[in-house]
Each structure stands twice: as structure tokens, then as C-alpha cells.
């Protein structure tokens, strides 16, 4: 069942768990993620970066793949197709026109006023199509390190939420995309303060490499959507490399690509159980 992000993350917020956002890169990843989430009866957000959109052929191709798999595999859990880090208003509009059920506009590198202006443009368009919108604020670390000066300010988050009517907000509070060079140092106090002051679900980007205890604490402090990408990539790639090393005579792409499936699905299962989103639908 294709849904936007609101119902699944609001329920997660009310019931104290987090919905997994797994990034997809191709047909096979989409299939493995859907199968495992169905098995565990977990709602899922399929995050698609602009790079992945281009790689897979375009917005329409992404939507067709997801819709086709939902039908052919009898997927009954709620599934959201979400543009991850839409870099501008037009990318969000293109995604919405193709049938994405949710988009993220990432205008976090602009001033607060400009972030609000761009985000509002996306919200105004998205609402007409019942598409949900996530926005980001503050600056996430780069090169494996998060600088405290970039953490989102509580007053800025409140202003962004109130002035744009977004459905979810991702405040940068110490996480980074990819691998951490230092121990993650999430600002849980600020996370909790933001949760107490706004009414919408919070998102944690850069879920890879955050220890289980910190993930649990983040959920307690209001995180209702957790994004995972790198960890699945590593899990899949390690398995495929091992397979090729041990089976150098194999050339069937189906065998090579699917050799990474089991370990990838194990990791998906581990995350779903950690986030507490299993057996919900
Ligand atoms: P990781 O690659 O660190 O898991 O982050 C994923 C993410 O936040 C996608 O938006």
C-alpha cells in the first residue's frame, strides 16, 4: 500500500518507535527491502536521492518499479516513496508529478529565511497532491565529523516548522552521513527540547554508525524516522566482493547482485527490531 509519510510517522511518534528510511539504488535493493519489511510487518520509507533517481533512469522509473513490486509481491505494509535531500524546488516538483508520495527539500545550506521561502514553495505545491514534505535545518557534519556550531537552534526549528507547515523536520544535532571519524555526539537535550516544543515527527539522518543505545535514546527523545544508507551499502558490497572472489567463473548478473541479498536483509531486520517498527501492520 503506497502512503505518504504523515500517518506512519505520526503513529510512530505516538507509540514511541521509529519508521526506517532505507535508501534504494536499483530494482534489487527495492525488492529486498520490501520483502524484509513485509516479513517483519514494518512500515517503510524508500528514500531516493537525486543521484539514485538519475541512476535508475528518472522519477517515473522509480515510481513504476516500486508500484510494480508492491503489486507483484503482494506487499501490504505501508510504503512511502520519498525524495531524499531534494536539492531544489524543481526536483521536488518533478518527484511529485511522477508520483512520489513524499519529498524532502534540503535548503539547509541557505539562510533561515531562504530555507523557509524555498520549503514553503514545496509545501504549497505538495499539499495539492496530498504529498508530505520533510525539511532540514542546521548543518550536518562533513567528512565524518559534526561541528557543534552547525547544530540546529531550537528557535530556528520552531520558526521553520510554524512558517512552512512541513510534515517532518530533520534538525542537524550531531549526526553525519557515511562513516563517523569520531564517536557520534548527538545533542539529546536539544532533541528533547525540540520534540517538546513542536508537534511534528523528527528525523535522524546519518543513521549509519550510531550505536544501538544512542538510537534508542534518540527515539525516546522524539526521533520517529531514521535514515540508513551507508550501512546497507557496506553489507551488500562486502558480500558481493566475497562471492566474486570465491566464484570467479560466474558471470550471471542475477547471481552476482543477489549474492548480497541475505546479509543486506539481515541488516534490515536488525534495524527494524532496533527501531521497534516490527509487527505494526
Ligand atoms: P547514512 O548513509 O549515514 O546511513 O545516512 C543516510 C541518510 O541520512 C540519507 O538521507
Short mmCIF file of C-alpha atoms and ligand atoms in Angstrom, two decimals:
data_model
loop_
_atom_site.label_atom_id
_atom_site.label_comp_id
_atom_site.label_asym_id
_atom_site.label_seq_id
_atom_site.Cartn_x
_atom_site.Cartn_y
_atom_site.Cartn_z
CA UNK A 1 0.00 0.00 0.00
CA UNK A 2 1.52 3.31 -1.11
CA UNK A 3 1.17 6.06 1.52
CA UNK A 4 2.61 9.47 2.29
CA UNK A 5 4.78 9.90 5.34
CA UNK A 6 2.36 11.52 7.75
CA UNK A 7 0.25 8.67 9.08
CA UNK A 8 3.14 6.23 9.55
CA UNK A 9 5.46 8.67 11.31
CA UNK A 10 2.72 10.24 13.45
CA UNK A 11 1.75 6.80 14.67
CA UNK A 12 5.43 6.02 15.34
CA UNK A 13 5.75 9.27 17.31
CA UNK A 14 2.67 8.47 19.40
CA UNK A 15 3.70 4.87 20.05
CA UNK A 16 7.41 5.50 20.67
CA UNK A 17 9.18 3.78 17.78
CA UNK A 18 10.84 4.96 14.55
CA UNK A 19 9.97 4.18 10.94
CA UNK A 20 13.01 3.03 8.93
CA UNK A 21 14.04 5.04 5.89
CA UNK A 22 16.24 2.85 3.70
CA UNK A 23 17.80 4.32 0.59
CA UNK A 24 17.25 2.41 -2.64
CA UNK A 25 19.65 2.22 -5.55
CA UNK A 26 18.14 -0.22 -8.01
CA UNK A 27 15.39 -2.77 -8.59
CA UNK A 28 17.05 -5.44 -6.47
CA UNK A 29 17.52 -3.24 -3.41
CA UNK A 30 13.91 -2.12 -3.61
CA UNK A 31 12.80 -5.74 -3.76
CA UNK A 32 14.99 -6.92 -0.87
CA UNK A 33 13.86 -4.04 1.35
CA UNK A 34 10.17 -4.53 0.57
CA UNK A 35 10.36 -8.31 1.15
CA UNK A 36 12.06 -7.93 4.51
CA UNK A 37 9.77 -5.15 5.73
CA UNK A 38 6.73 -7.18 4.68
CA UNK A 39 8.12 -10.21 6.52
CA UNK A 40 8.51 -8.14 9.70
CA UNK A 41 5.27 -6.18 9.18
CA UNK A 42 7.14 -2.89 9.38
CA UNK A 43 6.15 0.28 7.55
CA UNK A 44 8.96 1.55 5.33
CA UNK A 45 10.15 4.73 3.70
CA UNK A 46 12.08 4.14 0.47
CA UNK A 47 14.49 7.06 0.28
CA UNK A 48 15.64 8.01 -3.21
CA UNK A 49 18.47 10.51 -3.59
CA UNK A 50 18.71 12.62 -6.70
CA UNK A 51 21.76 10.54 -7.67
CA UNK A 52 19.74 7.34 -7.33
CA UNK A 53 16.88 8.85 -9.34
CA UNK A 54 19.29 9.59 -12.20
CA UNK A 55 20.98 6.20 -11.86
CA UNK A 56 17.67 4.33 -12.05
CA UNK A 57 16.52 6.24 -15.13
CA UNK A 58 14.32 9.01 -13.70
CA UNK A 59 11.45 9.73 -11.32
CA UNK A 60 8.86 7.82 -13.35
CA UNK A 61 11.02 4.70 -13.46
CA UNK A 62 11.45 4.77 -9.69
CA UNK A 63 7.70 5.05 -9.13
CA UNK A 64 6.95 2.27 -11.64
CA UNK A 65 9.46 -0.08 -10.03
CA UNK A 66 8.04 0.47 -6.56
CA UNK A 67 4.41 0.21 -7.67
CA UNK A 68 5.14 -2.91 -9.73
CA UNK A 69 6.87 -4.64 -6.84
CA UNK A 70 4.10 -3.76 -4.38
CA UNK A 71 1.62 -5.43 -6.71
CA UNK A 72 3.65 -8.43 -7.85
CA UNK A 73 4.98 -9.27 -4.37
CA UNK A 74 1.64 -8.64 -2.63
CA UNK A 75 3.14 -6.04 -0.34
CA UNK A 76 0.50 -4.94 2.18
CA UNK A 77 2.58 -2.89 4.62
CA UNK A 78 2.55 0.92 4.16
CA UNK A 79 5.29 2.02 1.74
CA UNK A 80 6.32 5.61 1.14
CA UNK A 81 8.39 6.74 -1.89
CA UNK A 82 10.37 9.69 -0.60
CA UNK A 83 12.76 12.03 -2.41
CA UNK A 84 15.83 12.22 -0.16
CA UNK A 85 17.65 15.60 0.00
CA UNK A 86 15.84 17.25 -2.90
CA UNK A 87 18.38 19.97 -3.77
CA UNK A 88 15.88 22.50 -5.16
CA UNK A 89 12.18 23.20 -5.63
CA UNK A 90 12.10 21.83 -9.17
CA UNK A 91 13.44 18.41 -8.14
CA UNK A 92 10.60 18.16 -5.60
CA UNK A 93 8.01 19.18 -8.17
CA UNK A 94 9.35 16.60 -10.65
CA UNK A 95 9.17 13.89 -7.99
CA UNK A 96 5.61 14.86 -7.02
CA UNK A 97 4.49 14.93 -10.66
CA UNK A 98 5.88 11.42 -11.17
CA UNK A 99 4.00 10.02 -8.17
CA UNK A 100 6.42 10.21 -5.21
CA UNK A 101 4.29 10.27 -2.07
CA UNK A 102 6.73 12.36 -0.05
CA UNK A 103 9.64 14.74 -0.70
CA UNK A 104 12.43 16.30 1.27
CA UNK A 105 13.55 19.78 0.33
CA UNK A 106 17.05 20.32 1.66
CA UNK A 107 17.60 24.05 1.76
CA UNK A 108 19.65 23.78 4.95
CA UNK A 109 22.70 25.39 3.39
CA UNK A 110 20.77 28.64 2.86
CA UNK A 111 19.89 31.31 5.44
CA UNK A 112 16.90 30.54 7.66
CA UNK A 113 14.70 32.98 5.71
CA UNK A 114 15.67 31.46 2.37
CA UNK A 115 15.21 27.93 3.76
CA UNK A 116 11.69 28.92 4.86
CA UNK A 117 10.89 30.52 1.49
CA UNK A 118 12.03 27.52 -0.58
CA UNK A 119 10.45 24.99 1.76
CA UNK A 120 7.15 26.87 1.68
CA UNK A 121 7.12 26.78 -2.12
CA UNK A 122 7.45 23.00 -1.99
CA UNK A 123 4.78 22.64 0.71
CA UNK A 124 2.32 24.80 -1.25
CA UNK A 125 2.74 22.56 -4.29
CA UNK A 126 2.87 19.25 -2.39
CA UNK A 127 -0.30 19.85 -0.36
CA UNK A 128 -2.36 19.95 -3.58
CA UNK A 129 -1.36 16.35 -4.25
CA UNK A 130 -1.50 15.02 -0.68
CA UNK A 131 2.29 14.66 -0.74
CA UNK A 132 4.17 15.18 2.52
CA UNK A 133 7.28 17.34 2.97
CA UNK A 134 10.37 16.97 5.13
CA UNK A 135 12.81 19.87 5.58
CA UNK A 136 16.28 20.06 7.11
CA UNK A 137 17.81 22.71 9.30
CA UNK A 138 21.31 23.26 10.68
CA UNK A 139 24.35 21.78 9.06
CA UNK A 140 25.21 18.11 9.28
CA UNK A 141 28.87 17.34 9.63
CA UNK A 142 31.00 16.58 6.63
CA UNK A 143 33.92 14.22 6.22
CA UNK A 144 32.83 12.13 9.19
CA UNK A 145 32.83 14.92 11.78
CA UNK A 146 29.94 17.07 13.07
CA UNK A 147 30.80 20.55 14.31
CA UNK A 148 28.67 21.80 17.21
CA UNK A 149 28.42 25.22 15.62
CA UNK A 150 26.26 23.66 12.90
CA UNK A 151 23.71 22.07 15.26
CA UNK A 152 20.17 23.35 14.65
CA UNK A 153 18.97 26.08 17.04
CA UNK A 154 15.67 25.38 18.79
CA UNK A 155 14.18 28.77 17.91
CA UNK A 156 15.09 28.29 14.23
CA UNK A 157 13.44 24.87 14.13
CA UNK A 158 10.26 26.29 15.66
CA UNK A 159 10.21 29.14 13.14
CA UNK A 160 10.77 26.80 10.18
CA UNK A 161 8.01 24.45 11.31
CA UNK A 162 5.50 27.19 12.11
CA UNK A 163 6.04 29.20 8.95
CA UNK A 164 6.11 26.36 6.43
CA UNK A 165 3.59 23.74 7.70
CA UNK A 166 6.03 20.91 6.90
CA UNK A 167 5.15 17.37 7.98
CA UNK A 168 8.56 16.37 9.36
CA UNK A 169 11.75 18.16 10.31
CA UNK A 170 15.35 16.95 10.36
CA UNK A 171 17.35 19.13 12.75
CA UNK A 172 21.13 18.61 12.48
CA UNK A 173 22.17 17.60 16.00
CA UNK A 174 25.49 15.81 15.62
CA UNK A 175 24.96 13.08 13.04
CA UNK A 176 26.89 12.78 9.77
CA UNK A 177 26.25 10.97 6.53
CA UNK A 178 28.51 8.00 5.90
CA UNK A 179 31.14 6.76 8.34
CA UNK A 180 31.97 8.65 11.54
CA UNK A 181 35.58 9.65 12.14
CA UNK A 182 34.86 10.32 15.84
CA UNK A 183 32.31 8.90 18.21
CA UNK A 184 28.86 10.33 17.34
CA UNK A 185 27.95 13.03 19.84
CA UNK A 186 24.22 13.66 19.46
CA UNK A 187 22.71 16.53 21.45
CA UNK A 188 19.86 14.62 23.14
CA UNK A 189 18.87 17.51 25.41
CA UNK A 190 18.26 19.75 22.44
CA UNK A 191 16.48 16.94 20.60
CA UNK A 192 14.10 16.52 23.52
CA UNK A 193 13.58 20.26 23.83
CA UNK A 194 12.67 20.46 20.13
CA UNK A 195 10.32 17.48 20.49
CA UNK A 196 8.55 19.20 23.40
CA UNK A 197 8.14 22.45 21.51
CA UNK A 198 6.91 21.27 18.12
CA UNK A 199 4.12 18.98 17.14
CA UNK A 200 5.56 17.06 14.17
CA UNK A 201 7.82 13.99 13.98
CA UNK A 202 11.62 14.44 14.00
CA UNK A 203 14.03 12.77 11.59
CA UNK A 204 17.53 11.48 12.25
CA UNK A 205 19.76 11.49 9.17
CA UNK A 206 23.07 9.64 9.08
CA UNK A 207 21.82 6.57 10.95
CA UNK A 208 24.87 4.51 9.96
CA UNK A 209 27.41 4.11 12.76
CA UNK A 210 25.23 5.40 15.62
CA UNK A 211 25.38 2.87 18.44
CA UNK A 212 22.23 0.97 19.37
CA UNK A 213 21.94 2.63 22.79
CA UNK A 214 22.10 6.07 21.20
CA UNK A 215 19.48 5.09 18.62
CA UNK A 216 17.15 4.01 21.43
CA UNK A 217 17.79 7.24 23.29
CA UNK A 218 17.15 9.27 20.11
CA UNK A 219 13.77 7.55 19.72
CA UNK A 220 12.97 8.38 23.36
CA UNK A 221 13.91 11.99 22.63
CA UNK A 222 11.45 12.26 19.76
CA UNK A 223 13.01 10.74 16.62
CA UNK A 224 10.33 9.00 14.53
CA UNK A 225 12.17 8.37 11.24
CA UNK A 226 15.75 7.11 10.95
CA UNK A 227 17.67 7.20 7.67
CA UNK A 228 20.04 4.36 6.81
CA UNK A 229 22.04 4.14 3.62
CA UNK A 230 25.79 3.51 4.02
CA UNK A 231 25.40 0.52 6.33
CA UNK A 232 23.32 -1.37 3.75
CA UNK A 233 25.78 -0.47 1.02
CA UNK A 234 28.70 -1.83 3.03
CA UNK A 235 26.85 -5.00 3.95
CA UNK A 236 25.83 -5.68 0.34
CA UNK A 237 29.21 -4.77 -1.18
CA UNK A 238 31.22 -6.94 1.24
CA UNK A 239 29.11 -9.96 0.38
CA UNK A 240 29.26 -9.40 -3.36
CA UNK A 241 33.05 -8.94 -3.27
CA UNK A 242 33.39 -12.18 -1.31
CA UNK A 243 31.12 -14.00 -3.77
CA UNK A 244 33.10 -12.82 -6.79
CA UNK A 245 36.37 -13.81 -5.12
CA UNK A 246 35.09 -17.33 -4.48
CA UNK A 247 33.13 -17.74 -7.73
CA UNK A 248 35.24 -16.11 -10.40
CA UNK A 249 33.67 -18.25 -13.14
CA UNK A 250 30.16 -16.84 -12.53
CA UNK A 251 29.01 -14.13 -14.95
CA UNK A 252 25.21 -14.17 -14.50
CA UNK A 253 24.42 -10.70 -13.07
CA UNK A 254 21.41 -12.11 -11.19
CA UNK A 255 23.70 -14.42 -9.21
CA UNK A 256 26.31 -11.74 -8.58
CA UNK A 257 23.89 -9.00 -7.48
CA UNK A 258 21.71 -11.28 -5.35
CA UNK A 259 24.71 -12.72 -3.50
CA UNK A 260 24.48 -9.60 -1.32
CA UNK A 261 20.81 -10.13 -0.50
CA UNK A 262 20.97 -12.25 2.66
CA UNK A 263 23.40 -10.06 4.58
CA UNK A 264 21.55 -6.97 3.46
CA UNK A 265 18.25 -8.37 4.67
CA UNK A 266 19.83 -9.40 7.98
CA UNK A 267 20.93 -5.79 8.49
CA UNK A 268 17.45 -4.51 7.57
CA UNK A 269 15.94 -6.89 10.13
CA UNK A 270 18.41 -5.79 12.80
CA UNK A 271 17.49 -2.12 12.20
CA UNK A 272 13.74 -2.72 12.19
CA UNK A 273 13.92 -4.56 15.50
CA UNK A 274 16.18 -1.86 16.97
CA UNK A 275 13.79 0.88 15.83
CA UNK A 276 10.80 -1.08 17.19
CA UNK A 277 8.79 -0.83 13.95
CA UNK A 278 8.15 -4.59 13.55
CA UNK A 279 4.67 -6.12 13.87
CA UNK A 280 2.95 -2.80 13.46
CA UNK A 281 0.86 -3.52 10.33
P1 LIG B 1 23.90 7.11 6.24
O1 LIG B 1 24.44 6.90 4.84
O2 LIG B 1 24.93 7.67 7.14
O3 LIG B 1 23.25 5.89 6.77
O4 LIG B 1 22.78 8.26 6.13
C1 LIG B 1 21.69 8.09 5.31
C2 LIG B 1 20.89 9.33 5.22
O5 LIG B 1 20.81 10.11 6.13
C3 LIG B 1 20.14 9.55 3.97
O6 LIG B 1 19.46 10.76 3.97
#
